[in-house]
XYZ file of C-alpha atoms in Angstrom:
580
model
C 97.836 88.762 75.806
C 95.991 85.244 76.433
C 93.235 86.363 74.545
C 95.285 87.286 71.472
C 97.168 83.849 71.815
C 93.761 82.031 72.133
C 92.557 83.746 68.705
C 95.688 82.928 66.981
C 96.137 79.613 68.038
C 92.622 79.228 66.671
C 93.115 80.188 64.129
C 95.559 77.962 63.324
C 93.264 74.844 64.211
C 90.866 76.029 61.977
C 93.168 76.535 58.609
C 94.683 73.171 59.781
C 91.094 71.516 59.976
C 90.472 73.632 56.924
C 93.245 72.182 55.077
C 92.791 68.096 56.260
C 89.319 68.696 54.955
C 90.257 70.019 51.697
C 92.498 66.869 51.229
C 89.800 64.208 52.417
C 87.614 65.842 50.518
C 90.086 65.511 47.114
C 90.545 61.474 48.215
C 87.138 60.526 49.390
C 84.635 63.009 48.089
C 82.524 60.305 46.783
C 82.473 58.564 50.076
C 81.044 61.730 52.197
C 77.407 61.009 51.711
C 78.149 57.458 54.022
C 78.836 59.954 56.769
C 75.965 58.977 59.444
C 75.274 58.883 63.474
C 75.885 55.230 63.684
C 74.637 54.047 67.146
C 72.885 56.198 70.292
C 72.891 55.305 73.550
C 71.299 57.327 77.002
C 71.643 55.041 80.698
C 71.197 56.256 84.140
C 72.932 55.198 87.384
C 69.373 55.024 88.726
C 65.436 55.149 86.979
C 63.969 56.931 90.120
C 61.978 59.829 89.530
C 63.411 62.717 90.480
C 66.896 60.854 91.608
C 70.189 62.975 91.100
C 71.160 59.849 89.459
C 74.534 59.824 86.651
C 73.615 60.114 83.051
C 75.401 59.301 80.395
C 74.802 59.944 76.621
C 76.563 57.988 74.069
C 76.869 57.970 70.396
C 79.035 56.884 67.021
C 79.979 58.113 63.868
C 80.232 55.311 60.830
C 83.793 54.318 60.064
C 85.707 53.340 56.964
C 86.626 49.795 56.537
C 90.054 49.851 56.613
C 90.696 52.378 59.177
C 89.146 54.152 62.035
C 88.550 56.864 60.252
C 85.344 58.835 59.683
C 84.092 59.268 56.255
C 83.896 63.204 56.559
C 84.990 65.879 59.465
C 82.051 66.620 62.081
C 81.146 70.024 62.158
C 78.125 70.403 64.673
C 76.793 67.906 67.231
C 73.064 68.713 68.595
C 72.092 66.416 71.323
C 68.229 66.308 72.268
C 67.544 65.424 75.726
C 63.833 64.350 76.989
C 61.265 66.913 78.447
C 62.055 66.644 82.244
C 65.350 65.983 82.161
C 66.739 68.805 84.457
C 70.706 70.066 85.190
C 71.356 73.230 88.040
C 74.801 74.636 87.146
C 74.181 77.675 89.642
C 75.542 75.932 92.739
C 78.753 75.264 91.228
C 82.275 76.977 90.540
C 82.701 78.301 86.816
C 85.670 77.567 84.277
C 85.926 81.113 82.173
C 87.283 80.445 78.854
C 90.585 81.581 79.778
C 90.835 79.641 82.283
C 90.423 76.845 80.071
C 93.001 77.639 78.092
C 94.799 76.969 74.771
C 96.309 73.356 75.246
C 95.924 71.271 78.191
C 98.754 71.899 80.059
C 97.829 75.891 80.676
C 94.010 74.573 81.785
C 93.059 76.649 84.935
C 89.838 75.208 85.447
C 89.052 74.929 89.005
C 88.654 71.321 90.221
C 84.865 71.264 91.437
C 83.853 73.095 88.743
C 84.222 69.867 87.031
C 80.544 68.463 86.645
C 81.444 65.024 84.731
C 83.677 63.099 81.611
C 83.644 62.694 78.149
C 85.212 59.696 76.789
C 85.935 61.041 72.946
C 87.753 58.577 70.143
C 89.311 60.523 67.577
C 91.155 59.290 64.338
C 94.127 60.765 65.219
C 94.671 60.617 69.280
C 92.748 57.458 70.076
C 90.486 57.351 72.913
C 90.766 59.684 75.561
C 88.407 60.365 79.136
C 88.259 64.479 79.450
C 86.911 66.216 82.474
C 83.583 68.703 81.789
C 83.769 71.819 83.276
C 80.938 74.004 84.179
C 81.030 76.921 82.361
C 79.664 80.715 82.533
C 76.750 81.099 79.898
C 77.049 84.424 77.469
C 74.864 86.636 78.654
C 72.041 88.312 76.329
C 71.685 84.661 73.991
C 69.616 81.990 74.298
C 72.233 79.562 75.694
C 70.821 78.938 79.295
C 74.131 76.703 80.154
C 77.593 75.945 78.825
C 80.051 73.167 79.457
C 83.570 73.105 78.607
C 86.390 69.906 77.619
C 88.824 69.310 75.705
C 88.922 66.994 72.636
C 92.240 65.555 72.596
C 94.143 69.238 71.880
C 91.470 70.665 71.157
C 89.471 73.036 73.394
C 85.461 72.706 72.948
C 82.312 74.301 74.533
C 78.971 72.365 74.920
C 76.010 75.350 74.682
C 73.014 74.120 76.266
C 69.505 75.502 75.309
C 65.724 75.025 75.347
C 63.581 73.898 72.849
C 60.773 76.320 72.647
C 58.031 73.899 71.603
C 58.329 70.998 74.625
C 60.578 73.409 76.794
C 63.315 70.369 76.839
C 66.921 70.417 76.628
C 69.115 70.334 73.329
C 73.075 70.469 74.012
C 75.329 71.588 70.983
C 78.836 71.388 69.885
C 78.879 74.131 67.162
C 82.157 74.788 65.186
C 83.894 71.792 66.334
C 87.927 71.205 64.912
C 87.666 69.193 61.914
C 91.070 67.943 62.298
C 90.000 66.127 65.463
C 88.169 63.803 63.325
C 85.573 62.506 65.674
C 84.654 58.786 65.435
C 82.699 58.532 68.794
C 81.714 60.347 72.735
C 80.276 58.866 75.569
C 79.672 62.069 78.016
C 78.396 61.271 81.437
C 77.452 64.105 83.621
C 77.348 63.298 87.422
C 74.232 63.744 89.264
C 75.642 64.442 92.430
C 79.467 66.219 91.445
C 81.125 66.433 94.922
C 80.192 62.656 95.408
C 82.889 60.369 96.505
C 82.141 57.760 93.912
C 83.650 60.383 91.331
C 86.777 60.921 93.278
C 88.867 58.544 90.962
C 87.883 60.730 87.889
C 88.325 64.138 88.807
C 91.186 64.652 86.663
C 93.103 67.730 84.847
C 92.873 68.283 81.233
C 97.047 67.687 81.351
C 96.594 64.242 83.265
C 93.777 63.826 80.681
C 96.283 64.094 77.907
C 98.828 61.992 78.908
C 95.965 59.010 80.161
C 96.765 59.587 83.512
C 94.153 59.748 86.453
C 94.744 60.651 90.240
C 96.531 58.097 92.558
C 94.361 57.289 95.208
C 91.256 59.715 93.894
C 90.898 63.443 94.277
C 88.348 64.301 96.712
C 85.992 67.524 95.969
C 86.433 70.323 98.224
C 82.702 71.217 97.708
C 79.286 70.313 99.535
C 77.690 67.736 98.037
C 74.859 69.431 96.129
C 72.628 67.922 93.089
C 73.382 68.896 89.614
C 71.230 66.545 87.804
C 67.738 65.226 88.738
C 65.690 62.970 86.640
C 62.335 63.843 85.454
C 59.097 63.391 87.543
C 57.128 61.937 85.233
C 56.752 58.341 85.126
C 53.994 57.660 82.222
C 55.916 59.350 79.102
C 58.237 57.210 76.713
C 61.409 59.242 76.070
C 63.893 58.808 73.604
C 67.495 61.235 73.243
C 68.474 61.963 69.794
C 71.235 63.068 68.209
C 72.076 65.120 65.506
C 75.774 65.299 63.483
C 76.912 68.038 60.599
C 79.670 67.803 58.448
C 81.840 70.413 57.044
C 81.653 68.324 53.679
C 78.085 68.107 53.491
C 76.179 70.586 55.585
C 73.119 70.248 53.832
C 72.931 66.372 54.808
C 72.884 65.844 58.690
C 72.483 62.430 59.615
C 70.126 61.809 62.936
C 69.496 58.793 64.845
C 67.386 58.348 68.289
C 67.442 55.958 71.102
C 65.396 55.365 74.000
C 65.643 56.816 77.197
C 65.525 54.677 80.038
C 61.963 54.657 81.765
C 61.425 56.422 84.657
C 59.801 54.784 87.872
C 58.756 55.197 91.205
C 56.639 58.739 91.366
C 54.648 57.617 93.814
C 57.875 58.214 95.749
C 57.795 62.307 95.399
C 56.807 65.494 97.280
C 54.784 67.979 96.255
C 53.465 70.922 98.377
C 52.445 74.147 96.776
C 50.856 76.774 98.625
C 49.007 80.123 97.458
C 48.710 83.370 98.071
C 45.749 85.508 96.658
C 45.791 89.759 97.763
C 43.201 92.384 96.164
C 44.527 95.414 95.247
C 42.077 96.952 95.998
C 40.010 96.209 99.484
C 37.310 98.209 98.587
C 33.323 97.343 97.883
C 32.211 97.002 94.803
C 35.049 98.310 93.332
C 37.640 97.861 90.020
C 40.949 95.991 91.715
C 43.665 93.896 90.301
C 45.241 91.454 92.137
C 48.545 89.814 93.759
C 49.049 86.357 93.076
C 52.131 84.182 94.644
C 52.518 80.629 94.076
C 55.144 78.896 95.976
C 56.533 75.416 95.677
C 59.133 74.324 97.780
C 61.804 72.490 96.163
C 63.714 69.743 97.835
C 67.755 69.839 97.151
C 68.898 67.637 99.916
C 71.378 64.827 97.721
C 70.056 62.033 99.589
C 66.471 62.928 98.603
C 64.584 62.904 95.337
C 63.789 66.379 93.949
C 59.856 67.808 94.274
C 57.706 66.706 91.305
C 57.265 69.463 88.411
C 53.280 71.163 88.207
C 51.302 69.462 85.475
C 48.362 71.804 85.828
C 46.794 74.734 88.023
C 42.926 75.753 88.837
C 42.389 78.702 90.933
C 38.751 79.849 91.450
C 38.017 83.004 92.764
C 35.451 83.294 95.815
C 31.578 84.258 94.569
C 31.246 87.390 93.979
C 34.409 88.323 92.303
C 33.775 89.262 88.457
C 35.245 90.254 85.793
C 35.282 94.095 85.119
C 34.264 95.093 81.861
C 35.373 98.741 82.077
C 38.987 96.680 81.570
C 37.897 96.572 78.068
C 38.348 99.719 77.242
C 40.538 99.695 74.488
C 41.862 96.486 75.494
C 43.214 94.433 72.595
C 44.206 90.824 72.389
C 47.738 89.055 71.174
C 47.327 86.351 69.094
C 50.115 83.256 68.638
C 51.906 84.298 65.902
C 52.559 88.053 67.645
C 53.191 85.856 71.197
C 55.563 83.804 69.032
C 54.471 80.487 70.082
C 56.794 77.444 69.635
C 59.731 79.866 67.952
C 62.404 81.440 69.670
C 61.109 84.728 68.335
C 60.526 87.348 71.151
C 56.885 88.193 71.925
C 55.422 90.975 69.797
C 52.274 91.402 71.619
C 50.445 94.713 71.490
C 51.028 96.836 74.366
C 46.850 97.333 74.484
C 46.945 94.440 75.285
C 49.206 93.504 78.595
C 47.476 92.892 81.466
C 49.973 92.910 84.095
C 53.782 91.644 84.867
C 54.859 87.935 86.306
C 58.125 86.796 88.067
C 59.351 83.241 88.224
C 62.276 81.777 90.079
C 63.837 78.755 88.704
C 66.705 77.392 90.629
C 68.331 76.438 87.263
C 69.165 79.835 86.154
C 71.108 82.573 87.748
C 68.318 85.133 88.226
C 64.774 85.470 88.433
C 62.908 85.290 85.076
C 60.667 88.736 84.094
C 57.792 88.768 81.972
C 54.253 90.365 81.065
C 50.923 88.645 80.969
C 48.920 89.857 77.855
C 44.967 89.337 77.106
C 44.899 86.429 74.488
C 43.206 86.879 71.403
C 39.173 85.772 72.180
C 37.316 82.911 70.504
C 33.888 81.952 70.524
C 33.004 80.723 73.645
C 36.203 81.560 75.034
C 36.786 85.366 76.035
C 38.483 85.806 78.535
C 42.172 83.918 77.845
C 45.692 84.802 78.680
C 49.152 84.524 77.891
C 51.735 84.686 80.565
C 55.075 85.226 78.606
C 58.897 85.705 79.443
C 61.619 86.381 76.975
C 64.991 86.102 79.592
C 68.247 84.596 79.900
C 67.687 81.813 76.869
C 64.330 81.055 78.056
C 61.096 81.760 75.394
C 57.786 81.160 77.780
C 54.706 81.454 76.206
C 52.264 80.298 78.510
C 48.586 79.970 77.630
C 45.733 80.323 80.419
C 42.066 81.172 80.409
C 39.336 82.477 82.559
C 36.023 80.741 82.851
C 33.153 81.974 84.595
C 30.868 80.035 85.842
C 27.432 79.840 83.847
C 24.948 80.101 86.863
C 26.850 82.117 89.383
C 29.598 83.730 87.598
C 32.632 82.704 89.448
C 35.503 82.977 88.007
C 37.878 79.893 87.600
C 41.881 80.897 86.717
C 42.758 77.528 84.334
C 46.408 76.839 83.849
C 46.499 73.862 81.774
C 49.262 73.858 80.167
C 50.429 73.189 76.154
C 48.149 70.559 74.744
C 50.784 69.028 72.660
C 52.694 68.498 75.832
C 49.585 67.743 77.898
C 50.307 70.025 80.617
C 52.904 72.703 81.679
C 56.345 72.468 80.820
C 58.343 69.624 83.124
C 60.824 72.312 84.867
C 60.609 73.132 88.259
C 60.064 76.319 89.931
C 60.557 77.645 93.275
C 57.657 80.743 93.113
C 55.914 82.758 90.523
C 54.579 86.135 90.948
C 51.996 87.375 89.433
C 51.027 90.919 89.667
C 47.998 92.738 88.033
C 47.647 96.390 88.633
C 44.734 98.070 89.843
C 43.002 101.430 88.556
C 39.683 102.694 87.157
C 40.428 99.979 84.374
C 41.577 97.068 86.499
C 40.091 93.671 85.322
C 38.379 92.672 88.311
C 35.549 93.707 90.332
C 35.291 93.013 94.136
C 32.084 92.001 95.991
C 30.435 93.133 99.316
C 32.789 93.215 102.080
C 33.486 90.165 104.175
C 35.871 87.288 104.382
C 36.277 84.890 101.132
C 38.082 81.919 100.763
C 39.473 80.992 97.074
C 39.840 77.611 96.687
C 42.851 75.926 94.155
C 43.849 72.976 92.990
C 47.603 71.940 91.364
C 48.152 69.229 90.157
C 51.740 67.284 89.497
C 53.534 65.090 86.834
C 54.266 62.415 89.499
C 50.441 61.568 88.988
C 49.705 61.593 92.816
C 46.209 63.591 93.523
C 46.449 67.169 92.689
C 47.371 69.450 96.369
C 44.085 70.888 96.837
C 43.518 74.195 99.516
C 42.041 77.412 100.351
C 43.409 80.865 100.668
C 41.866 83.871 102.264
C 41.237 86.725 100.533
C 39.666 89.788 102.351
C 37.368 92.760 101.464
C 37.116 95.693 104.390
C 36.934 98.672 102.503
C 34.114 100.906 101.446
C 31.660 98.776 103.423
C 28.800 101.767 103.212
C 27.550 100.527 99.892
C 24.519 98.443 98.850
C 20.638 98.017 98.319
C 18.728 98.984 95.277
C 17.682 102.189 94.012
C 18.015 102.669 90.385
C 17.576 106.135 88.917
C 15.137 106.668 85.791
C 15.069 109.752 83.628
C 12.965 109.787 80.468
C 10.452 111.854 77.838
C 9.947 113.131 74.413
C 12.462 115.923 73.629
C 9.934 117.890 72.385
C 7.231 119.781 74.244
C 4.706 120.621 71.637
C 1.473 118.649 71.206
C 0.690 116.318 68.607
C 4.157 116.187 67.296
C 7.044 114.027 66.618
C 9.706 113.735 68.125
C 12.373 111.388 70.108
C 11.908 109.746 73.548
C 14.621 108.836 75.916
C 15.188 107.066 78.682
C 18.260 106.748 80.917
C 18.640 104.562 83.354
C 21.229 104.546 86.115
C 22.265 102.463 89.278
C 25.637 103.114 91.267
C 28.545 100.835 92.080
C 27.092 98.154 95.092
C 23.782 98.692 94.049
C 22.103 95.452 93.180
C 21.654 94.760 89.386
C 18.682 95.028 87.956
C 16.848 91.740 86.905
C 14.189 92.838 84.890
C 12.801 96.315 83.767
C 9.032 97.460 82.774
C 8.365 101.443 81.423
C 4.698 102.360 81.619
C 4.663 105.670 79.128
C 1.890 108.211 80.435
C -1.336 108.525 78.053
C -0.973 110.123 74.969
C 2.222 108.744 74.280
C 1.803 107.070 71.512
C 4.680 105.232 68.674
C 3.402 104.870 65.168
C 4.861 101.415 63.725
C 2.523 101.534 60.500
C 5.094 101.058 57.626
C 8.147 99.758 59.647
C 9.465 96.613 58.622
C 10.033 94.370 60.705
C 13.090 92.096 62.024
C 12.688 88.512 61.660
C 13.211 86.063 64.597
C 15.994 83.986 62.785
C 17.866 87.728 61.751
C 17.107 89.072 64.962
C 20.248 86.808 67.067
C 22.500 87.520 64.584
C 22.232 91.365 64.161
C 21.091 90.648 60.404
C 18.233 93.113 61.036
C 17.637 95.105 58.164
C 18.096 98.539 58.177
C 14.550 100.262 57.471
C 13.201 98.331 60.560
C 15.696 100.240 62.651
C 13.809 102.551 65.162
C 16.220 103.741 67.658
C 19.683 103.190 69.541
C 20.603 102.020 72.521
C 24.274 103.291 74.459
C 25.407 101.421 77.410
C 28.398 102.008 80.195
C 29.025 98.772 82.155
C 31.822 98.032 84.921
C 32.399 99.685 88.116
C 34.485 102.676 89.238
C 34.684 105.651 87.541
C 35.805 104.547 84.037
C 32.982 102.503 82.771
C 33.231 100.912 79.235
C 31.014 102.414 76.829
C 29.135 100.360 74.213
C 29.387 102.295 71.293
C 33.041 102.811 72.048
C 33.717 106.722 70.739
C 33.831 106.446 67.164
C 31.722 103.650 66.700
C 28.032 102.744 64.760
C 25.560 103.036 67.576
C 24.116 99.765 68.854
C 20.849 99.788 67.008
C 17.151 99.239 68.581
């Protein structure tokens, strides 16, 4: 029954808002395009890094002259917030809609789910200081938070979600009643909501109404938790900006930016990540994947400032660890466009080529984030790349990485670097990621002799302290048996019959632990002779580039490379034979 009343009665607020619009727009249509965001405003209680300090966001609408009065109806408010700017609804009560009701007087909200106030000036009611309620997000969009208050009479929703490109914060007021006719808001949400200091505004929508706050104060039956922390960066400029839409001219937002009050004091914040590295695999010489868990403990104690964000990661694998080319067997790569990065698009990537799975806890949202890590599309000079990528609960993570090996002794070095636009990782904090690549004949790694390793890492954080440098074991006690050098050689002329022509062979072979060979000489018995009379001949300049002309072609050449028992084949089956 609630729900039907709720529809109706919004009905009505939109044919009434409908209606006032029709008539300002019959009186003062040529007076809509003066509709602009007039004046923006962002303050904190405190500029500390990482503080759970009080923000508050402020902005105006221009006015007629002769009466407060907008010059057209505000349909849609988008507020951008600064990378690193971070809000945790999850320890907190919820307001449902219901419970927030049709008027004010039928609000249900319960009281510490109240997270701050709005102060809103409308044409018609005056100035009025609302409570903001914490609100359940819809589940299956790509609004990560929602905040409820009323405007007056006039119940509104604030949907909160991220910007794809710098993974920052953009709050919107969509559909909002144009007979409200906003002229200005000054929101502040509280850092720290249970905090005594907000005890003389934690106020009902009804007392709200009737501009009536509690005698005394209302204290907060709730711990006293952080909801807000400020970023953890201390060298970026930031700036909030604000967006308006009218219902009279859609087409024409007006935007205005101010700037965000500097951050200080990094120097000030923790930062302790530790690492876990586990083979698959123990075995010698042998494919394995690998079980990666990064953990970085985040510090919610109210008095404290929270943990600085990761700027950047390095992991290098001990010596002796390689990459496994029998992985590459019909292994394809996912370029940007199919990742969809910077869009809120979902990741289209190839199932070829996914690599393995990744889970990542972010205290913000209400459960852990699932995603796949796919082999990015190679460049030149740059094969081995990844993406690690998450399409969950409003968030759209597209997270480049690469792999470089060492040039002289082949270790491999994991580089997480980050977006270079943003230069580094996105500012939000996490609590662990898990990354998980499966093993198999086909697993993209290839484990050395057995022994005890040590991979070393290095993350570094946005507070600009040194990066937390360590070492984690990783251990190899399998398959221990293997080793030396003894490379197997079979070869002749596949026919038997003097004096002729015909094809010679050679095949050679070394099992998995077996040393590589560095070099290789064939002595052919006497007799064996090649006749090269009348074959042209490949230059030195065409020679690099595979430019060799066909008629100087005098053989081929197959390969299978990688260890375990699904080695990658060069031809691949289907392919031109490499040519000799």
């Amino acid at each position: 029954m609630r729900s039907a009343r709720i529809k109706t009665t919004a009905l009505l607020l939109a044919l009434c808002g409908l209606s006032l619009a029709l008539a300002s727009q019959a009186s003062a249509a040529e007076e809509f395009d003066r509709y602009a965001v007039e004046s923006v405003g962002a303050s904190l209680s405190s500029n500390q890094a990482g503080a759970h300090a009080d923000m508050t966001i402020s902005f105006a609408l221009s006015e007629e002259e002769k009466e407060p009065r907008p010059f057209a109806t505000t349909r849609d408010l988008f507020v951008s917030l600064p990378p690193g700017v971070i809000g945790n609804p999850q320890n907190f009560p919820r307001c449902s809609r219901i419970q927030l009701g049709e008027e004010p007087k039928e609000s249900e909200c319960p009281l510490d789910s109240q997270v701050g106030v709005t102060e809103v000036t409308l044409a018609v009611l005056g100035t009025l200081i609302e409570p903001v309620y914490n609100m359940p997000a819809p589940a299956g969009s790509d609004i990560v938070a929602r905040f409820g208050f009323y405007a007056g009479f006039y119940p509104s929703v604030i949907n909160v979600r991220v910007n794809p490109i710098d993974y920052s914060l953009t709050a919107a007021v969509e559909g909002a009643p144009a007979s409200a006719e906003l002229i200005s808001a000054k929101t502040t949400l509280w850092g720290i909501p249970a905090a005594e200091s907000h005890d003389a505004l934690r106020l009902t929508p009804a007392e709200a109404a009737v501009h009536e706050t509690p005698v005394g104060g209302r204290p907060s039956g709730q711990p006293e938790v952080p909801f807000l922390s400020n970023p953890t960066d201390c060298t970026l400029k930031r700036e909030v900006a604000v967006k308006a839409v009218s219902y009279q001219l859609p087409s024409a937002p007006s935007s205005l930016s101010a700037p965000f009050p500097q951050i200080s004091g990094c120097q000030k914040l923790t930062f302790s990540p530790s690492l876990s590295l586990v083979p698959t695999n123990p075995e010698a010489f042998a494919p394995t994947g690998l079980d990666a868990t990064l953990t970085i403990p985040q510090d919610e104690a109210p008095q404290d400032t929270a943990t600085s964000t990761m700027k950047s990661a390095a992991v290098s694998l001990p010596e002796g660890f390689t990459i496994n080319p029998a992985a590459g067997n019909g292994l394809e790569g996912c370029s940007a466009s199919q990742v969809g990065l910077e869009t809120t698009e979902p990741s289209h990537c190839p199932d070829a080529a996914k690599l393995g799975s990744v889970e990542v806890d972010v205290p913000a949202l209400e459960h852990t984030l699932k995603g796949s890590v796919y082999q990015r599309t190679p460049e030149e000079g740059k094969l081995f790349r990844l993406w690690v990528v998450t399409d969950e609960q409003g968030v759209h993570l597209k997270l480049p990485a690469e792999i470089q090996p060492n040039a002289l002794t082949g270790q491999l070095t994991n580089l997480f670097l980050g977006i270079p636009s943003l230069g580094g990782n996105p500012q939000v904090p996490f609590s662990q990621l898990r990354l998980h690549i499966p093993g198999g004949p086909r697993a993209p790694l290839a484990t050395p002799a057995c022994g005890s390793y040590e991979a070393h890492y290095a993350f570094a954080p946005w507070s600009g302290r040194p990066a937390a440098e360590g070492d984690t074991p990783m251990q190899i006690t399998a398959g221990c048996g293997k080793g030396g050098f003894a490379p197997g050689l079979e070869a002749g002329s596949l026919s038997s019959f003097a004096g002729e022509y015909a094809p010679f062979t050679m095949t050679l072979t070394r099992q998995d632990g077996e040393a590589n060979p560095e070099a290789l000489s064939l002595h052919l018995p006497r007799g064996l002779l090649a006749k090269l009379g009348g074959v042209p001949l490949c230059g030195e300049a065409e020679a690099p580039t595979g430019a060799c002309p066909a008629s100087s072609q005098i053989g081929t050449i197959s390969a299978a490379a990688g260890v375990g028992g699904a080695p990658l084949w060069i031809p691949q089956p289907g392919k031109a034979p490499t040519a000799v």
